[in-house]
Amino acid sequence: MIAHGGSPRDYFGEFKVPGPVVPLIAVPTTAGTGSEATPVAVVADSERILKVGIASPFLIPHTAICDPELTLTCPAGLTAIAGADALTHAIEALTALARPIDGQTTHEHVFVGKNALSDTYARQAISHITDGLARAVKSGDDMAARESVMLGALLAGMAFGVSGTAAAHALQYPVGAVTHTAHGAGVACLLPYVMHFNRSHAVKSMAEVAVAMGAAAGHDDAANAERAIAAVASLFGAIGIPRDLAALGLSENQQDWCAEQSMGAARLVKNNPRPLDVAAMRTIIGAAFAGRRDLLDADN
Ligand SMILES: [Fe+2]
């Protein structure tokens, strides 16, 4: 990108990369971001508190070499937060807003919106990550588990590269900035609360999450959506993800600022299945801070 002149700051946001970059060969050494298959790069801006995203179709790698052996040296904590990030990608992709497609879609949105193909990748990603993540965290030399998580992370990247991610990712940018915590820990801590907030607008896709996680029972979508949320919270608890934002290190008086700042990630906010505003973000943060999904019930 720098070959085109200017500073990386010129490229923050969507569609700012002016043309093709040199062919990119991505070799992931964690199983998490899915960057080997997405149009997104996230960079730290030394002049801002927040990390910033660069989203452009020109950033999709030409080749991805995904070798789970390269993750064998990841310690348990890193394995957990990277894998939790990948599961969050897949779930936010499957439950994202489906937007109408027209001739302008690919010019107006880097993330064109979920569709049948992204859903297929997302469901498979959820299944593989659910299968392998806890084992990979517990037994780092379990190659089958490592392989499942790496395949899941790649599939999740292929899903959210189309659909985009949503509220959990939008909220993590400011939460991560003020708590100085890892991206994966933040999005995963937030995800059960975001799912609870969104469930009335994504019942069917959230029931599909339960099916992919092996947590579904019967055919009642609303009940299975609840089971999906419980299964995600249980898996994340088992691998050591903080259960609430207070445990992540957020202070009570930082909640308003985080809610306001989260709306700045417009490319993510617009993908959320339930419309978001500052008040909605503040409601989610309040529940996530208190560790109480039931605080979102009145709102559903
Ligand atoms: Fe992420």
Short mmCIF file of C-alpha atoms and ligand atoms in Angstrom, two decimals:
data_model
loop_
_atom_site.label_atom_id
_atom_site.label_comp_id
_atom_site.label_asym_id
_atom_site.label_seq_id
_atom_site.Cartn_x
_atom_site.Cartn_y
_atom_site.Cartn_z
CA MET A 1 0.00 0.00 0.00
CA ILE A 2 2.77 2.38 0.88
CA ALA A 3 4.02 2.00 -2.69
CA HIS A 4 1.09 4.19 -3.70
CA GLY A 5 2.42 6.98 -1.48
CA GLY A 6 0.95 8.62 1.61
CA SER A 7 0.58 7.14 5.05
CA PRO A 8 -1.31 4.04 6.22
CA ARG A 9 -3.76 6.47 7.83
CA ASP A 10 -4.98 7.42 4.35
CA TYR A 11 -6.41 3.92 4.00
CA PHE A 12 -8.45 3.61 7.22
CA GLY A 13 -12.06 2.65 6.55
CA GLU A 14 -13.65 1.09 3.49
CA PHE A 15 -12.54 1.27 -0.16
CA LYS A 16 -9.56 3.54 0.56
CA VAL A 17 -6.91 1.24 -0.95
CA PRO A 18 -6.54 2.72 -4.44
CA GLY A 19 -5.59 -0.39 -6.40
CA PRO A 20 -4.12 -3.88 -6.37
CA VAL A 21 -1.34 -4.59 -3.89
CA VAL A 22 1.51 -7.01 -4.49
CA PRO A 23 0.18 -10.60 -4.44
CA LEU A 24 -0.17 -11.49 -0.77
CA ILE A 25 0.70 -14.96 0.54
CA ALA A 26 -0.70 -15.33 4.07
CA VAL A 27 0.75 -17.86 6.50
CA PRO A 28 -1.22 -17.73 9.76
CA THR A 29 0.62 -18.73 12.93
CA THR A 30 -2.47 -18.47 15.14
CA ALA A 31 -5.89 -19.96 14.42
CA GLY A 32 -8.13 -16.97 14.86
CA THR A 33 -8.26 -13.82 12.77
CA GLY A 34 -9.09 -15.41 9.44
CA SER A 35 -7.04 -12.62 7.84
CA GLU A 36 -5.68 -15.17 5.39
CA ALA A 37 -9.09 -15.06 3.67
CA THR A 38 -10.58 -11.64 4.36
CA PRO A 39 -10.50 -8.11 2.94
CA VAL A 40 -9.55 -6.69 6.36
CA ALA A 41 -6.37 -5.54 8.04
CA VAL A 42 -6.48 -4.19 11.60
CA VAL A 43 -3.63 -1.91 12.59
CA ALA A 44 -2.66 0.08 15.68
CA ASP A 45 -2.56 3.84 15.03
CA SER A 46 0.03 5.36 17.34
CA GLU A 47 -1.78 8.72 17.27
CA ARG A 48 -5.15 7.28 18.26
CA ILE A 49 -6.17 5.17 21.23
CA LEU A 50 -8.14 2.78 19.06
CA LYS A 51 -6.94 0.19 16.63
CA VAL A 52 -8.28 0.91 13.17
CA GLY A 53 -9.54 -1.31 10.37
CA ILE A 54 -8.62 -1.11 6.69
CA ALA A 55 -11.22 -2.91 4.58
CA SER A 56 -10.70 -3.36 0.86
CA PRO A 57 -11.22 -6.19 -1.62
CA PHE A 58 -7.61 -5.55 -2.73
CA LEU A 59 -6.39 -6.92 0.62
CA ILE A 60 -7.76 -10.44 0.12
CA PRO A 61 -4.66 -12.69 -0.01
CA HIS A 62 -3.84 -14.42 -3.27
CA THR A 63 -2.76 -17.57 -1.40
CA ALA A 64 -3.23 -18.85 2.14
CA ILE A 65 -1.00 -21.54 3.59
CA CYS A 66 -2.80 -22.91 6.64
CA ASP A 67 -0.62 -25.40 8.50
CA PRO A 68 -1.84 -26.29 12.00
CA GLU A 69 1.70 -27.30 12.96
CA LEU A 70 2.53 -23.59 12.98
CA THR A 71 0.14 -23.14 15.94
CA LEU A 72 1.73 -25.86 18.11
CA THR A 73 3.82 -23.31 19.99
CA CYS A 74 0.83 -21.09 20.84
CA PRO A 75 0.35 -21.13 24.62
CA ALA A 76 -3.05 -22.08 26.00
CA GLY A 77 -4.16 -18.50 26.63
CA LEU A 78 -3.38 -17.38 23.09
CA THR A 79 -5.00 -20.50 21.63
CA ALA A 80 -8.13 -19.69 23.63
CA ILE A 81 -8.51 -16.04 22.66
CA ALA A 82 -7.61 -16.61 19.01
CA GLY A 83 -10.07 -19.50 18.71
CA ALA A 84 -12.76 -17.56 20.55
CA ASP A 85 -12.28 -14.71 18.08
CA ALA A 86 -12.77 -17.18 15.22
CA LEU A 87 -15.97 -18.55 16.74
CA THR A 88 -17.21 -14.99 17.22
CA HIS A 89 -16.50 -14.30 13.53
CA ALA A 90 -18.52 -17.34 12.49
CA ILE A 91 -21.47 -16.58 14.76
CA GLU A 92 -21.59 -12.89 13.87
CA ALA A 93 -21.42 -13.93 10.19
CA LEU A 94 -24.26 -16.44 10.45
CA THR A 95 -26.48 -14.08 12.45
CA ALA A 96 -25.65 -10.93 10.45
CA LEU A 97 -28.11 -8.81 8.55
CA ALA A 98 -28.88 -10.01 5.03
CA ARG A 99 -29.07 -6.95 2.85
CA PRO A 100 -30.76 -6.71 -0.55
CA ILE A 101 -28.32 -7.14 -3.42
CA ASP A 102 -28.34 -4.73 -6.33
CA GLY A 103 -25.89 -3.39 -8.86
CA GLN A 104 -24.37 -0.99 -6.32
CA THR A 105 -23.82 -3.47 -3.50
CA THR A 106 -20.20 -4.29 -4.24
CA HIS A 107 -19.40 -0.59 -4.67
CA GLU A 108 -21.04 0.49 -1.43
CA HIS A 109 -20.08 -2.33 0.97
CA VAL A 110 -16.81 -4.23 1.30
CA PHE A 111 -18.88 -6.72 3.28
CA VAL A 112 -21.66 -7.35 0.79
CA GLY A 113 -23.89 -9.14 3.30
CA LYS A 114 -24.49 -12.71 4.36
CA ASN A 115 -25.72 -15.18 1.78
CA ALA A 116 -26.13 -18.93 1.28
CA LEU A 117 -22.41 -19.46 0.71
CA SER A 118 -21.23 -17.43 3.70
CA ASP A 119 -23.81 -19.24 5.85
CA THR A 120 -22.38 -22.59 4.73
CA TYR A 121 -18.86 -21.54 5.65
CA ALA A 122 -20.06 -20.11 8.97
CA ARG A 123 -21.95 -23.25 10.00
CA GLN A 124 -18.93 -25.42 9.21
CA ALA A 125 -16.65 -23.04 11.07
CA ILE A 126 -18.85 -23.14 14.17
CA SER A 127 -18.89 -26.92 14.06
CA HIS A 128 -15.12 -27.33 13.66
CA ILE A 129 -14.23 -24.74 16.31
CA THR A 130 -16.72 -26.18 18.79
CA ASP A 131 -15.23 -29.60 18.16
CA GLY A 132 -11.60 -28.61 18.65
CA LEU A 133 -11.19 -25.46 20.70
CA ALA A 134 -11.44 -26.72 24.28
CA ARG A 135 -9.21 -29.70 23.45
CA ALA A 136 -6.63 -27.49 21.72
CA VAL A 137 -6.54 -25.20 24.76
CA LYS A 138 -6.25 -28.10 27.21
CA SER A 139 -3.80 -30.22 25.19
CA GLY A 140 -1.73 -27.98 22.97
CA ASP A 141 -0.09 -30.93 21.21
CA ASP A 142 -3.42 -32.40 20.08
CA MET A 143 -2.90 -32.03 16.33
CA ALA A 144 -6.44 -33.10 15.41
CA ALA A 145 -7.83 -30.39 17.68
CA ARG A 146 -5.37 -27.82 16.30
CA GLU A 147 -6.41 -28.77 12.77
CA SER A 148 -10.11 -28.38 13.57
CA VAL A 149 -9.60 -24.91 15.01
CA MET A 150 -7.39 -23.75 12.16
CA LEU A 151 -9.84 -25.02 9.55
CA GLY A 152 -12.64 -23.36 11.50
CA ALA A 153 -10.79 -20.06 11.66
CA LEU A 154 -10.22 -20.13 7.88
CA LEU A 155 -13.87 -20.98 7.19
CA ALA A 156 -14.96 -18.23 9.58
CA GLY A 157 -12.78 -15.77 7.66
CA MET A 158 -14.39 -16.87 4.40
CA ALA A 159 -17.79 -16.29 6.01
CA PHE A 160 -17.26 -12.90 7.60
CA GLY A 161 -15.25 -11.62 4.65
CA VAL A 162 -18.64 -11.67 2.90
CA SER A 163 -21.08 -10.91 5.71
CA GLY A 164 -18.96 -8.73 7.98
CA THR A 165 -18.95 -8.89 11.74
CA ALA A 166 -21.25 -6.84 13.95
CA ALA A 167 -21.90 -5.49 17.45
CA ALA A 168 -19.42 -7.62 19.39
CA HIS A 169 -16.63 -6.40 17.15
CA ALA A 170 -17.82 -2.78 17.10
CA LEU A 171 -17.92 -2.75 20.91
CA GLN A 172 -14.55 -4.43 21.29
CA TYR A 173 -12.60 -1.61 19.62
CA PRO A 174 -13.18 0.90 22.46
CA VAL A 175 -13.37 -1.76 25.19
CA GLY A 176 -10.02 -3.19 24.09
CA ALA A 177 -8.50 0.27 23.90
CA VAL A 178 -9.34 1.25 27.48
CA THR A 179 -8.75 -2.16 29.06
CA HIS A 180 -5.62 -2.96 27.02
CA THR A 181 -6.92 -6.46 26.48
CA ALA A 182 -6.66 -8.75 23.49
CA HIS A 183 -9.17 -8.50 20.67
CA GLY A 184 -10.27 -12.13 21.03
CA ALA A 185 -10.87 -11.84 24.78
CA GLY A 186 -13.00 -8.74 24.25
CA VAL A 187 -15.20 -9.97 21.42
CA ALA A 188 -15.73 -13.32 23.14
CA CYS A 189 -16.58 -11.71 26.48
CA LEU A 190 -19.17 -9.55 24.71
CA LEU A 191 -20.64 -12.18 22.37
CA PRO A 192 -23.17 -13.90 24.69
CA TYR A 193 -24.63 -10.49 25.61
CA VAL A 194 -24.74 -9.37 21.99
CA MET A 195 -26.47 -12.64 21.03
CA HIS A 196 -29.02 -12.14 23.82
CA PHE A 197 -29.70 -8.60 22.64
CA ASN A 198 -30.00 -9.73 19.01
CA ARG A 199 -31.97 -12.95 19.47
CA SER A 200 -35.41 -11.49 18.71
CA HIS A 201 -34.09 -10.35 15.31
CA ALA A 202 -32.08 -13.47 14.47
CA VAL A 203 -34.00 -16.38 16.01
CA LYS A 204 -33.61 -18.69 13.04
CA SER A 205 -29.91 -18.12 12.46
CA MET A 206 -29.21 -18.36 16.19
CA ALA A 207 -31.02 -21.70 16.24
CA GLU A 208 -28.67 -22.73 13.42
CA VAL A 209 -25.76 -21.83 15.70
CA ALA A 210 -27.14 -24.29 18.25
CA VAL A 211 -27.40 -27.00 15.59
CA ALA A 212 -23.80 -26.38 14.46
CA MET A 213 -22.59 -26.54 18.06
CA GLY A 214 -24.47 -29.77 18.73
CA ALA A 215 -26.53 -27.96 21.37
CA ALA A 216 -29.94 -28.02 19.68
CA ALA A 217 -32.88 -30.08 20.97
CA GLY A 218 -36.20 -30.32 19.19
CA HIS A 219 -37.42 -27.86 16.58
CA ASP A 220 -38.34 -24.78 18.60
CA ASP A 221 -36.10 -22.07 17.14
CA ALA A 222 -36.53 -19.71 20.09
CA ALA A 223 -35.54 -22.42 22.57
CA ASN A 224 -32.58 -23.44 20.43
CA ALA A 225 -31.47 -19.81 20.15
CA GLU A 226 -31.34 -19.76 23.97
CA ARG A 227 -29.35 -23.00 23.92
CA ALA A 228 -26.89 -21.44 21.47
CA ILE A 229 -26.25 -18.52 23.81
CA ALA A 230 -25.79 -20.86 26.78
CA ALA A 231 -23.45 -23.12 24.77
CA VAL A 232 -21.28 -20.19 23.69
CA ALA A 233 -21.08 -18.85 27.26
CA SER A 234 -20.25 -22.32 28.55
CA LEU A 235 -17.49 -22.96 25.99
CA PHE A 236 -15.94 -19.54 26.55
CA GLY A 237 -16.11 -20.00 30.32
CA ALA A 238 -14.39 -23.38 30.01
CA ILE A 239 -11.43 -21.90 28.10
CA GLY A 240 -10.94 -18.96 30.46
CA ILE A 241 -12.62 -16.05 28.67
CA PRO A 242 -13.68 -13.39 31.24
CA ARG A 243 -17.41 -13.70 31.91
CA ASP A 244 -18.10 -9.97 32.12
CA LEU A 245 -16.54 -6.64 31.22
CA ALA A 246 -15.68 -5.87 34.84
CA ALA A 247 -13.56 -9.04 34.91
CA LEU A 248 -12.00 -7.90 31.62
CA GLY A 249 -10.89 -4.71 33.39
CA LEU A 250 -13.48 -2.15 32.31
CA SER A 251 -14.36 0.55 34.84
CA GLU A 252 -17.94 1.55 35.53
CA ASN A 253 -17.34 5.12 34.36
CA GLN A 254 -15.93 3.99 30.99
CA GLN A 255 -19.19 2.47 29.78
CA ASP A 256 -20.69 5.63 28.25
CA TRP A 257 -17.50 6.44 26.32
CA CYS A 258 -17.30 2.88 24.97
CA ALA A 259 -20.93 2.99 23.84
CA GLU A 260 -20.37 6.27 21.98
CA GLN A 261 -17.11 5.16 20.38
CA SER A 262 -18.47 1.79 19.27
CA MET A 263 -20.86 3.54 16.87
CA GLY A 264 -17.79 4.82 14.99
CA ALA A 265 -17.24 1.36 13.49
CA ALA A 266 -20.01 2.05 11.00
CA ARG A 267 -19.01 -0.78 8.65
CA LEU A 268 -19.72 -3.25 11.50
CA VAL A 269 -22.72 -1.53 13.09
CA LYS A 270 -24.64 -1.73 9.81
CA ASN A 271 -24.24 -5.54 9.73
CA ASN A 272 -25.95 -6.15 13.05
CA PRO A 273 -29.27 -7.97 12.70
CA ARG A 274 -30.94 -5.66 15.22
CA PRO A 275 -30.64 -1.91 14.62
CA LEU A 276 -28.13 -0.23 16.91
CA ASP A 277 -27.77 3.24 18.37
CA VAL A 278 -25.74 4.62 21.27
CA ALA A 279 -28.50 3.75 23.75
CA ALA A 280 -28.60 0.14 22.53
CA MET A 281 -24.82 -0.15 22.78
CA ARG A 282 -24.97 1.29 26.30
CA THR A 283 -27.61 -1.30 27.24
CA ILE A 284 -25.43 -4.15 25.96
CA ILE A 285 -22.35 -2.79 27.75
CA GLY A 286 -24.29 -2.38 30.98
CA ALA A 287 -25.45 -6.00 30.91
CA ALA A 288 -22.00 -7.25 29.92
CA PHE A 289 -20.38 -5.17 32.68
CA ALA A 290 -22.73 -6.63 35.29
CA GLY A 291 -22.44 -10.15 33.85
CA ARG A 292 -26.23 -10.34 33.59
CA ARG A 293 -27.84 -11.29 30.30
CA ASP A 294 -31.22 -11.07 32.04
CA LEU A 295 -30.85 -7.28 32.09
CA LEU A 296 -31.47 -7.45 28.33
CA ASP A 297 -34.76 -9.31 28.72
CA ALA A 298 -36.86 -6.21 29.25
CA ASP A 299 -35.59 -4.96 25.95
CA ASN A 300 -36.46 -8.04 23.91
FE FE B 1 -12.23 -10.61 15.34
#
